[in-house]
Amino acid sequence: MKQLTYLHLLFFIACSAPDNANPDLAKWEAQADDITIIRDNYGVPHIYGKTDADAVFGMVYAQCEDDFQRVERNYVWAIGRLAEVEGEGQLYSDLRARLFITQAEAIENYESSPDWLKKLCQAWADGINYYMHTHPDVKPMLLTRFEPWMTMYFTEGSIGGDIERVSTNKIEAFYGNNPSVAFSDVEEYSLEEPRGSNGIAISGQLTESGNAMLLINPHTTFYFRPEVHMVSDEGLNAYGAVTWGQFFIYQGFNEKTGWMHTSTYVDVIDEYIETISEEDGQLTYQYGDEIRPVESQEVTLKFKEAGELKEKTFTIYSTHHGPITHQIDGKWVATAMMWEPVDALQQSFIRTKQDGLVGFAEMMEYKTNSSNNTVYADADGNIAYYHGNFIPKRDVEFDFSKPVDGSNTATDWKGLHEVEEAIKVINPDNGWVQNCNSTPFTSAAENSPKVEDYPYYMATAPENYRGVHAISLLEQVDGGMTLYKLIELGYDPYLPGFEVLIPGLVKAYDDAADKDATLEGAIEALRNWDFMVSKESVAMSLAHFYATIYESKRLAPAGMHTMQRFEYYANQSPVAERLDILKETVEKLTADFGKWNTPWGEINRFQRINNFITPKFDDSKPSLPVGMASGNWGALAAYGDRSDHSTKKLYGTRGNSFVAVVEFGDKLRAKSLLAGGQSGNPDSPHFFDQAQMYADAEFKDVAFYREDVEQRAEETYQPGKRSKE
């Protein structure tokens, strides 16, 4: 009897050990029981929970199933610990993160959050931690436990938000005492595919159904955002794209409203040159008639080197303007930006539950969406465009595009502009609004805002070729718009940049007294081109490399933006220079592809053979031809590369990623497309299952209503109970 009791005791201890080792497990399992995840036939997770917190738990759990490494890396980066994984080269990225928010500040912000938000933050941490518990084979790179305060680092749509605009080179030059580092890592213009997005809203007066429509077209790195659907019994029913690790739909829609964010060029970051002195060992700075102490604290960062962790300690400084980030001519510079994580998280989640324009406008009053413009449409037929949201008030006597004198009290921000004061368009008579990271003063044709009505710092972006392209198409819409036609509009192959650039090259050849016969074929291909991109186009191959080579040589006068440079190359640059660059283009195509007249689709490819954060490509492995082009040239359906260029072919890495078209009405209708596929696992059937659809612009129907989701269900399970695990 004693032996039996002893065996029973051992059995009890063995069974109880996991619960004793993890006191949160019972709570996690209880919450998981209230959550259902339905994966549709494209692997898109539809999360159903009793509460919003359940939906958050299930949604982030599903994200981890799809790509845990991206979820984790985003937070390793955001909290300033990337050097512990990737080495000393990331040390000043980590320091930048710590300059703007420390762990203590993140915890303090979390603790001061309203109860409902704290529940979501806790559910987020629990969902990730439960995933790690149920997947012991998944080895985190660093974070073995996620804490709810970590959400305070990631409050907007793009991981890092505005902080990425602060140069790590400048930080290294200052805090690393390494003035040889370039002071700026921002090029005047870049050959890389530009950041940005397209948003278009069309009112019912121009649609066949009489319902408003929305084009959601972010241009991000591929696989930067998955597609998800969150539903709760507390009124949440949002679908769209979410950056890995977020707990709210960033660009998307619910049954009644839709929102598309485009990167804004409202001036939301300012630099203040501080006048620093030292008195009795205390650093001070001048502020009007005051002498104020410079705040300082020590930050110790770890970094990996030769398989070992090493440490480096920095003393970081700040004034009331913000942290000291660099120096100019020996003077310290503080950088001011928005950092209100609690309000920003509230705004980001509340946005997803709005049911009309009034509530959406009230949500905008949080004024913490600092990096975005918003294009909006709803089931009541409203369309709108908001240019920016967080907009500091400033004295327009100063030029805030440059560093200003921090000792002059007049340069301080004077609070924030009210939403009513900002640039916006509500239900314009022309029936559409658009923004392609371009000027807001062409956002609604003749109904656009007027530049003279606003402070200069509210709109600093020039027009671009994507904006020109969108306007040219929208001005032709006179009724009868459908979702299919909206897709056609978003994928229109016309490239307005080349209609400007190429005629100047053809004219240069025609006017040349001594024509180079080796260029005649290329010139004729370009002369007869309709400036439309396609997989079959030889002229597209020529035009792409001609423009790329021209841009790489930096031959235009300084200070020009892309449209001005193209005008210069076409009409003012030396004639011989244009022909020399065409000759270089022909030689490059011949050397790389065997002939100058290589169709674009043989060069421009879509390949996914790994899930590296920085993808690697291989010309010898299968890939798909893609008949899209760079947004630099005016392609609305942008497709460009930021690869290491170790291959001859061009492989897309950035541009159209998640795309959706939405029609609002009595019942919502939507179609969507995701670059490649939902899963980051190369062994998953959803790793690359949307690739051919992506290349062909063949959209899938969105399963939004429960009955449609269940009809297309591939798997139905609760977190921790997936049959395939």
JSON list of N, CA, C and O in Angstrom, two decimals, residues 406-445:
[
{"chain": "A", "resi": 406, "resn": "GLY", "atom": "N", "xyz": [17.66, 76.24, -30.42]},
{"chain": "A", "resi": 406, "resn": "GLY", "atom": "CA", "xyz": [16.94, 75.78, -29.25]},
{"chain": "A", "resi": 406, "resn": "GLY", "atom": "C", "xyz": [16.93, 76.77, -28.11]},
{"chain": "A", "resi": 406, "resn": "GLY", "atom": "O", "xyz": [16.09, 76.66, -27.20]},
{"chain": "A", "resi": 407, "resn": "SER", "atom": "N", "xyz": [17.84, 77.75, -28.11]},
{"chain": "A", "resi": 407, "resn": "SER", "atom": "CA", "xyz": [17.86, 78.74, -27.03]},
{"chain": "A", "resi": 407, "resn": "SER", "atom": "C", "xyz": [16.80, 79.81, -27.21]},
{"chain": "A", "resi": 407, "resn": "SER", "atom": "O", "xyz": [16.50, 80.56, -26.29]},
{"chain": "A", "resi": 408, "resn": "ASN", "atom": "N", "xyz": [16.22, 79.88, -28.40]},
{"chain": "A", "resi": 408, "resn": "ASN", "atom": "CA", "xyz": [15.18, 80.85, -28.69]},
{"chain": "A", "resi": 408, "resn": "ASN", "atom": "C", "xyz": [13.83, 80.23, -28.34]},
{"chain": "A", "resi": 408, "resn": "ASN", "atom": "O", "xyz": [13.38, 79.28, -28.99]},
{"chain": "A", "resi": 409, "resn": "THR", "atom": "N", "xyz": [13.17, 80.75, -27.33]},
{"chain": "A", "resi": 409, "resn": "THR", "atom": "CA", "xyz": [11.91, 80.15, -26.86]},
{"chain": "A", "resi": 409, "resn": "THR", "atom": "C", "xyz": [10.82, 80.18, -27.93]},
{"chain": "A", "resi": 409, "resn": "THR", "atom": "O", "xyz": [9.88, 79.39, -27.88]},
{"chain": "A", "resi": 410, "resn": "ALA", "atom": "N", "xyz": [10.97, 81.06, -28.91]},
{"chain": "A", "resi": 410, "resn": "ALA", "atom": "CA", "xyz": [9.95, 81.17, -29.96]},
{"chain": "A", "resi": 410, "resn": "ALA", "atom": "C", "xyz": [9.96, 79.97, -30.89]},
{"chain": "A", "resi": 410, "resn": "ALA", "atom": "O", "xyz": [8.99, 79.75, -31.64]},
{"chain": "A", "resi": 411, "resn": "THR", "atom": "N", "xyz": [11.04, 79.18, -30.87]},
{"chain": "A", "resi": 411, "resn": "THR", "atom": "CA", "xyz": [11.10, 78.01, -31.75]},
{"chain": "A", "resi": 411, "resn": "THR", "atom": "C", "xyz": [10.41, 76.79, -31.16]},
{"chain": "A", "resi": 411, "resn": "THR", "atom": "O", "xyz": [10.23, 75.78, -31.84]},
{"chain": "A", "resi": 412, "resn": "ASP", "atom": "N", "xyz": [10.00, 76.86, -29.89]},
{"chain": "A", "resi": 412, "resn": "ASP", "atom": "CA", "xyz": [9.33, 75.71, -29.27]},
{"chain": "A", "resi": 412, "resn": "ASP", "atom": "C", "xyz": [7.99, 75.43, -29.96]},
{"chain": "A", "resi": 412, "resn": "ASP", "atom": "O", "xyz": [7.33, 76.33, -30.49]},
{"chain": "A", "resi": 413, "resn": "TRP", "atom": "N", "xyz": [7.59, 74.17, -29.92]},
{"chain": "A", "resi": 413, "resn": "TRP", "atom": "CA", "xyz": [6.25, 73.82, -30.37]},
{"chain": "A", "resi": 413, "resn": "TRP", "atom": "C", "xyz": [5.21, 74.50, -29.48]},
{"chain": "A", "resi": 413, "resn": "TRP", "atom": "O", "xyz": [5.41, 74.64, -28.27]},
{"chain": "A", "resi": 414, "resn": "LYS", "atom": "N", "xyz": [4.11, 74.91, -30.10]},
{"chain": "A", "resi": 414, "resn": "LYS", "atom": "CA", "xyz": [3.05, 75.63, -29.38]},
{"chain": "A", "resi": 414, "resn": "LYS", "atom": "C", "xyz": [1.81, 74.75, -29.23]},
{"chain": "A", "resi": 414, "resn": "LYS", "atom": "O", "xyz": [0.69, 75.17, -29.44]},
{"chain": "A", "resi": 415, "resn": "GLY", "atom": "N", "xyz": [2.01, 73.50, -28.87]},
{"chain": "A", "resi": 415, "resn": "GLY", "atom": "CA", "xyz": [0.90, 72.56, -28.81]},
{"chain": "A", "resi": 415, "resn": "GLY", "atom": "C", "xyz": [0.70, 71.90, -30.16]},
{"chain": "A", "resi": 415, "resn": "GLY", "atom": "O", "xyz": [1.57, 71.93, -31.03]},
{"chain": "A", "resi": 416, "resn": "LEU", "atom": "N", "xyz": [-0.46, 71.32, -30.36]},
{"chain": "A", "resi": 416, "resn": "LEU", "atom": "CA", "xyz": [-0.77, 70.61, -31.60]},
{"chain": "A", "resi": 416, "resn": "LEU", "atom": "C", "xyz": [-1.94, 71.28, -32.32]},
{"chain": "A", "resi": 416, "resn": "LEU", "atom": "O", "xyz": [-2.85, 71.83, -31.69]},
{"chain": "A", "resi": 417, "resn": "HIS", "atom": "N", "xyz": [-1.90, 71.19, -33.64]},
{"chain": "A", "resi": 417, "resn": "HIS", "atom": "CA", "xyz": [-3.04, 71.65, -34.43]},
{"chain": "A", "resi": 417, "resn": "HIS", "atom": "C", "xyz": [-4.23, 70.73, -34.19]},
{"chain": "A", "resi": 417, "resn": "HIS", "atom": "O", "xyz": [-4.09, 69.51, -34.13]},
{"chain": "A", "resi": 418, "resn": "GLU", "atom": "N", "xyz": [-5.41, 71.33, -34.06]},
{"chain": "A", "resi": 418, "resn": "GLU", "atom": "CA", "xyz": [-6.63, 70.54, -33.99]},
{"chain": "A", "resi": 418, "resn": "GLU", "atom": "C", "xyz": [-6.88, 69.86, -35.34]},
{"chain": "A", "resi": 418, "resn": "GLU", "atom": "O", "xyz": [-6.43, 70.34, -36.38]},
{"chain": "A", "resi": 419, "resn": "VAL", "atom": "N", "xyz": [-7.59, 68.76, -35.30]},
{"chain": "A", "resi": 419, "resn": "VAL", "atom": "CA", "xyz": [-7.91, 68.05, -36.54]},
{"chain": "A", "resi": 419, "resn": "VAL", "atom": "C", "xyz": [-8.64, 68.98, -37.51]},
{"chain": "A", "resi": 419, "resn": "VAL", "atom": "O", "xyz": [-8.42, 68.94, -38.72]},
{"chain": "A", "resi": 420, "resn": "GLU", "atom": "N", "xyz": [-9.48, 69.84, -36.97]},
{"chain": "A", "resi": 420, "resn": "GLU", "atom": "CA", "xyz": [-10.23, 70.77, -37.81]},
{"chain": "A", "resi": 420, "resn": "GLU", "atom": "C", "xyz": [-9.31, 71.73, -38.54]},
{"chain": "A", "resi": 420, "resn": "GLU", "atom": "O", "xyz": [-9.65, 72.24, -39.63]},
{"chain": "A", "resi": 421, "resn": "GLU", "atom": "N", "xyz": [-8.13, 72.01, -37.99]},
{"chain": "A", "resi": 421, "resn": "GLU", "atom": "CA", "xyz": [-7.19, 72.95, -38.61]},
{"chain": "A", "resi": 421, "resn": "GLU", "atom": "C", "xyz": [-6.31, 72.29, -39.66]},
{"chain": "A", "resi": 421, "resn": "GLU", "atom": "O", "xyz": [-5.67, 72.98, -40.46]},
{"chain": "A", "resi": 422, "resn": "ALA", "atom": "N", "xyz": [-6.24, 70.97, -39.66]},
{"chain": "A", "resi": 422, "resn": "ALA", "atom": "CA", "xyz": [-5.32, 70.26, -40.55]},
{"chain": "A", "resi": 422, "resn": "ALA", "atom": "C", "xyz": [-5.89, 70.16, -41.96]},
{"chain": "A", "resi": 422, "resn": "ALA", "atom": "O", "xyz": [-7.09, 70.39, -42.20]},
{"chain": "A", "resi": 423, "resn": "ILE", "atom": "N", "xyz": [-5.03, 69.79, -42.89]},
{"chain": "A", "resi": 423, "resn": "ILE", "atom": "CA", "xyz": [-5.45, 69.61, -44.28]},
{"chain": "A", "resi": 423, "resn": "ILE", "atom": "C", "xyz": [-6.30, 68.36, -44.39]},
{"chain": "A", "resi": 423, "resn": "ILE", "atom": "O", "xyz": [-5.90, 67.27, -43.96]},
{"chain": "A", "resi": 424, "resn": "LYS", "atom": "N", "xyz": [-7.48, 68.50, -44.96]},
{"chain": "A", "resi": 424, "resn": "LYS", "atom": "CA", "xyz": [-8.36, 67.34, -45.14]},
{"chain": "A", "resi": 424, "resn": "LYS", "atom": "C", "xyz": [-9.37, 67.63, -46.23]},
{"chain": "A", "resi": 424, "resn": "LYS", "atom": "O", "xyz": [-9.60, 68.79, -46.61]},
{"chain": "A", "resi": 425, "resn": "VAL", "atom": "N", "xyz": [-9.97, 66.56, -46.72]},
{"chain": "A", "resi": 425, "resn": "VAL", "atom": "CA", "xyz": [-11.02, 66.66, -47.74]},
{"chain": "A", "resi": 425, "resn": "VAL", "atom": "C", "xyz": [-12.14, 65.72, -47.32]},
{"chain": "A", "resi": 425, "resn": "VAL", "atom": "O", "xyz": [-11.89, 64.53, -47.07]},
{"chain": "A", "resi": 426, "resn": "ILE", "atom": "N", "xyz": [-13.36, 66.22, -47.24]},
{"chain": "A", "resi": 426, "resn": "ILE", "atom": "CA", "xyz": [-14.51, 65.40, -46.85]},
{"chain": "A", "resi": 426, "resn": "ILE", "atom": "C", "xyz": [-15.57, 65.48, -47.95]},
{"chain": "A", "resi": 426, "resn": "ILE", "atom": "O", "xyz": [-16.04, 66.57, -48.28]},
{"chain": "A", "resi": 427, "resn": "ASN", "atom": "N", "xyz": [-15.90, 64.35, -48.53]},
{"chain": "A", "resi": 427, "resn": "ASN", "atom": "CA", "xyz": [-16.97, 64.25, -49.54]},
{"chain": "A", "resi": 427, "resn": "ASN", "atom": "C", "xyz": [-16.88, 65.33, -50.63]},
{"chain": "A", "resi": 427, "resn": "ASN", "atom": "O", "xyz": [-17.80, 66.13, -50.82]},
{"chain": "A", "resi": 428, "resn": "PRO", "atom": "N", "xyz": [-15.79, 65.37, -51.36]},
{"chain": "A", "resi": 428, "resn": "PRO", "atom": "CA", "xyz": [-15.65, 66.38, -52.42]},
{"chain": "A", "resi": 428, "resn": "PRO", "atom": "C", "xyz": [-16.62, 66.13, -53.57]},
{"chain": "A", "resi": 428, "resn": "PRO", "atom": "O", "xyz": [-17.02, 64.99, -53.83]},
{"chain": "A", "resi": 429, "resn": "ASP", "atom": "N", "xyz": [-16.99, 67.18, -54.26]},
{"chain": "A", "resi": 429, "resn": "ASP", "atom": "CA", "xyz": [-17.97, 67.09, -55.35]},
{"chain": "A", "resi": 429, "resn": "ASP", "atom": "C", "xyz": [-17.47, 66.24, -56.51]},
{"chain": "A", "resi": 429, "resn": "ASP", "atom": "O", "xyz": [-18.28, 65.68, -57.26]},
{"chain": "A", "resi": 430, "resn": "ASN", "atom": "N", "xyz": [-16.17, 66.15, -56.70]},
{"chain": "A", "resi": 430, "resn": "ASN", "atom": "CA", "xyz": [-15.66, 65.35, -57.81]},
{"chain": "A", "resi": 430, "resn": "ASN", "atom": "C", "xyz": [-15.83, 63.85, -57.60]},
{"chain": "A", "resi": 430, "resn": "ASN", "atom": "O", "xyz": [-15.70, 63.06, -58.52]},
{"chain": "A", "resi": 431, "resn": "GLY", "atom": "N", "xyz": [-16.08, 63.43, -56.35]},
{"chain": "A", "resi": 431, "resn": "GLY", "atom": "CA", "xyz": [-16.41, 62.03, -56.09]},
{"chain": "A", "resi": 431, "resn": "GLY", "atom": "C", "xyz": [-15.25, 61.11, -55.82]},
{"chain": "A", "resi": 431, "resn": "GLY", "atom": "O", "xyz": [-15.44, 59.89, -55.70]},
{"chain": "A", "resi": 432, "resn": "TRP", "atom": "N", "xyz": [-14.05, 61.62, -55.67]},
{"chain": "A", "resi": 432, "resn": "TRP", "atom": "CA", "xyz": [-12.91, 60.76, -55.33]},
{"chain": "A", "resi": 432, "resn": "TRP", "atom": "C", "xyz": [-11.85, 61.55, -54.57]},
{"chain": "A", "resi": 432, "resn": "TRP", "atom": "O", "xyz": [-11.78, 62.78, -54.68]},
{"chain": "A", "resi": 433, "resn": "VAL", "atom": "N", "xyz": [-11.06, 60.82, -53.80]},
{"chain": "A", "resi": 433, "resn": "VAL", "atom": "CA", "xyz": [-9.86, 61.37, -53.17]},
{"chain": "A", "resi": 433, "resn": "VAL", "atom": "C", "xyz": [-8.74, 60.36, -53.38]},
{"chain": "A", "resi": 433, "resn": "VAL", "atom": "O", "xyz": [-8.98, 59.15, -53.49]},
{"chain": "A", "resi": 434, "resn": "GLN", "atom": "N", "xyz": [-7.52, 60.87, -53.43]},
{"chain": "A", "resi": 434, "resn": "GLN", "atom": "CA", "xyz": [-6.37, 59.98, -53.61]},
{"chain": "A", "resi": 434, "resn": "GLN", "atom": "C", "xyz": [-5.17, 60.57, -52.91]},
{"chain": "A", "resi": 434, "resn": "GLN", "atom": "O", "xyz": [-5.04, 61.78, -52.78]},
{"chain": "A", "resi": 435, "resn": "ASN", "atom": "N", "xyz": [-4.29, 59.70, -52.45]},
{"chain": "A", "resi": 435, "resn": "ASN", "atom": "CA", "xyz": [-2.95, 60.12, -52.04]},
{"chain": "A", "resi": 435, "resn": "ASN", "atom": "C", "xyz": [-1.97, 59.01, -52.34]},
{"chain": "A", "resi": 435, "resn": "ASN", "atom": "O", "xyz": [-2.22, 57.85, -52.02]},
{"chain": "A", "resi": 436, "resn": "CYS", "atom": "N", "xyz": [-0.89, 59.38, -52.99]},
{"chain": "A", "resi": 436, "resn": "CYS", "atom": "CA", "xyz": [0.18, 58.44, -53.35]},
{"chain": "A", "resi": 436, "resn": "CYS", "atom": "C", "xyz": [1.50, 58.97, -52.80]},
{"chain": "A", "resi": 436, "resn": "CYS", "atom": "O", "xyz": [2.51, 59.02, -53.52]},
{"chain": "A", "resi": 437, "resn": "ASN", "atom": "N", "xyz": [1.47, 59.42, -51.53]},
{"chain": "A", "resi": 437, "resn": "ASN", "atom": "CA", "xyz": [2.63, 60.08, -50.90]},
{"chain": "A", "resi": 437, "resn": "ASN", "atom": "C", "xyz": [2.98, 61.36, -51.62]},
{"chain": "A", "resi": 437, "resn": "ASN", "atom": "O", "xyz": [4.13, 61.81, -51.57]},
{"chain": "A", "resi": 438, "resn": "SER", "atom": "N", "xyz": [1.99, 61.94, -52.26]},
{"chain": "A", "resi": 438, "resn": "SER", "atom": "CA", "xyz": [2.19, 63.15, -53.04]},
{"chain": "A", "resi": 438, "resn": "SER", "atom": "C", "xyz": [1.54, 64.33, -52.34]},
{"chain": "A", "resi": 438, "resn": "SER", "atom": "O", "xyz": [0.95, 64.19, -51.26]},
{"chain": "A", "resi": 439, "resn": "THR", "atom": "N", "xyz": [1.61, 65.48, -52.95]},
{"chain": "A", "resi": 439, "resn": "THR", "atom": "CA", "xyz": [1.04, 66.69, -52.36]},
{"chain": "A", "resi": 439, "resn": "THR", "atom": "C", "xyz": [-0.46, 66.54, -52.11]},
{"chain": "A", "resi": 439, "resn": "THR", "atom": "O", "xyz": [-1.19, 65.98, -52.95]},
{"chain": "A", "resi": 440, "resn": "PRO", "atom": "N", "xyz": [-0.97, 67.03, -51.00]},
{"chain": "A", "resi": 440, "resn": "PRO", "atom": "CA", "xyz": [-2.42, 66.98, -50.76]},
{"chain": "A", "resi": 440, "resn": "PRO", "atom": "C", "xyz": [-3.19, 67.98, -51.61]},
{"chain": "A", "resi": 440, "resn": "PRO", "atom": "O", "xyz": [-4.42, 67.91, -51.67]},
{"chain": "A", "resi": 441, "resn": "PHE", "atom": "N", "xyz": [-2.47, 68.87, -52.28]},
{"chain": "A", "resi": 441, "resn": "PHE", "atom": "CA", "xyz": [-3.13, 69.93, -53.02]},
{"chain": "A", "resi": 441, "resn": "PHE", "atom": "C", "xyz": [-3.59, 69.49, -54.40]},
{"chain": "A", "resi": 441, "resn": "PHE", "atom": "O", "xyz": [-4.07, 70.30, -55.20]},
{"chain": "A", "resi": 442, "resn": "THR", "atom": "N", "xyz": [-3.45, 68.18, -54.68]},
{"chain": "A", "resi": 442, "resn": "THR", "atom": "CA", "xyz": [-4.06, 67.59, -55.88]},
{"chain": "A", "resi": 442, "resn": "THR", "atom": "C", "xyz": [-4.88, 66.36, -55.48]},
{"chain": "A", "resi": 442, "resn": "THR", "atom": "O", "xyz": [-5.17, 65.51, -56.32]},
{"chain": "A", "resi": 443, "resn": "SER", "atom": "N", "xyz": [-5.25, 66.24, -54.22]},
{"chain": "A", "resi": 443, "resn": "SER", "atom": "CA", "xyz": [-5.90, 65.02, -53.71]},
{"chain": "A", "resi": 443, "resn": "SER", "atom": "C", "xyz": [-7.33, 64.85, -54.18]},
{"chain": "A", "resi": 443, "resn": "SER", "atom": "O", "xyz": [-7.86, 63.74, -54.14]},
{"chain": "A", "resi": 444, "resn": "ALA", "atom": "N", "xyz": [-7.98, 65.92, -54.63]},
{"chain": "A", "resi": 444, "resn": "ALA", "atom": "CA", "xyz": [-9.39, 65.83, -55.02]},
{"chain": "A", "resi": 444, "resn": "ALA", "atom": "C", "xyz": [-9.70, 66.78, -56.18]},
{"chain": "A", "resi": 444, "resn": "ALA", "atom": "O", "xyz": [-10.70, 67.52, -56.15]},
{"chain": "A", "resi": 445, "resn": "ALA", "atom": "N", "xyz": [-8.83, 66.78, -57.19]},
{"chain": "A", "resi": 445, "resn": "ALA", "atom": "CA", "xyz": [-9.02, 67.62, -58.38]},
{"chain": "A", "resi": 445, "resn": "ALA", "atom": "C", "xyz": [-9.27, 69.07, -57.99]},
{"chain": "A", "resi": 445, "resn": "ALA", "atom": "O", "xyz": [-8.55, 69.61, -57.14]}
]
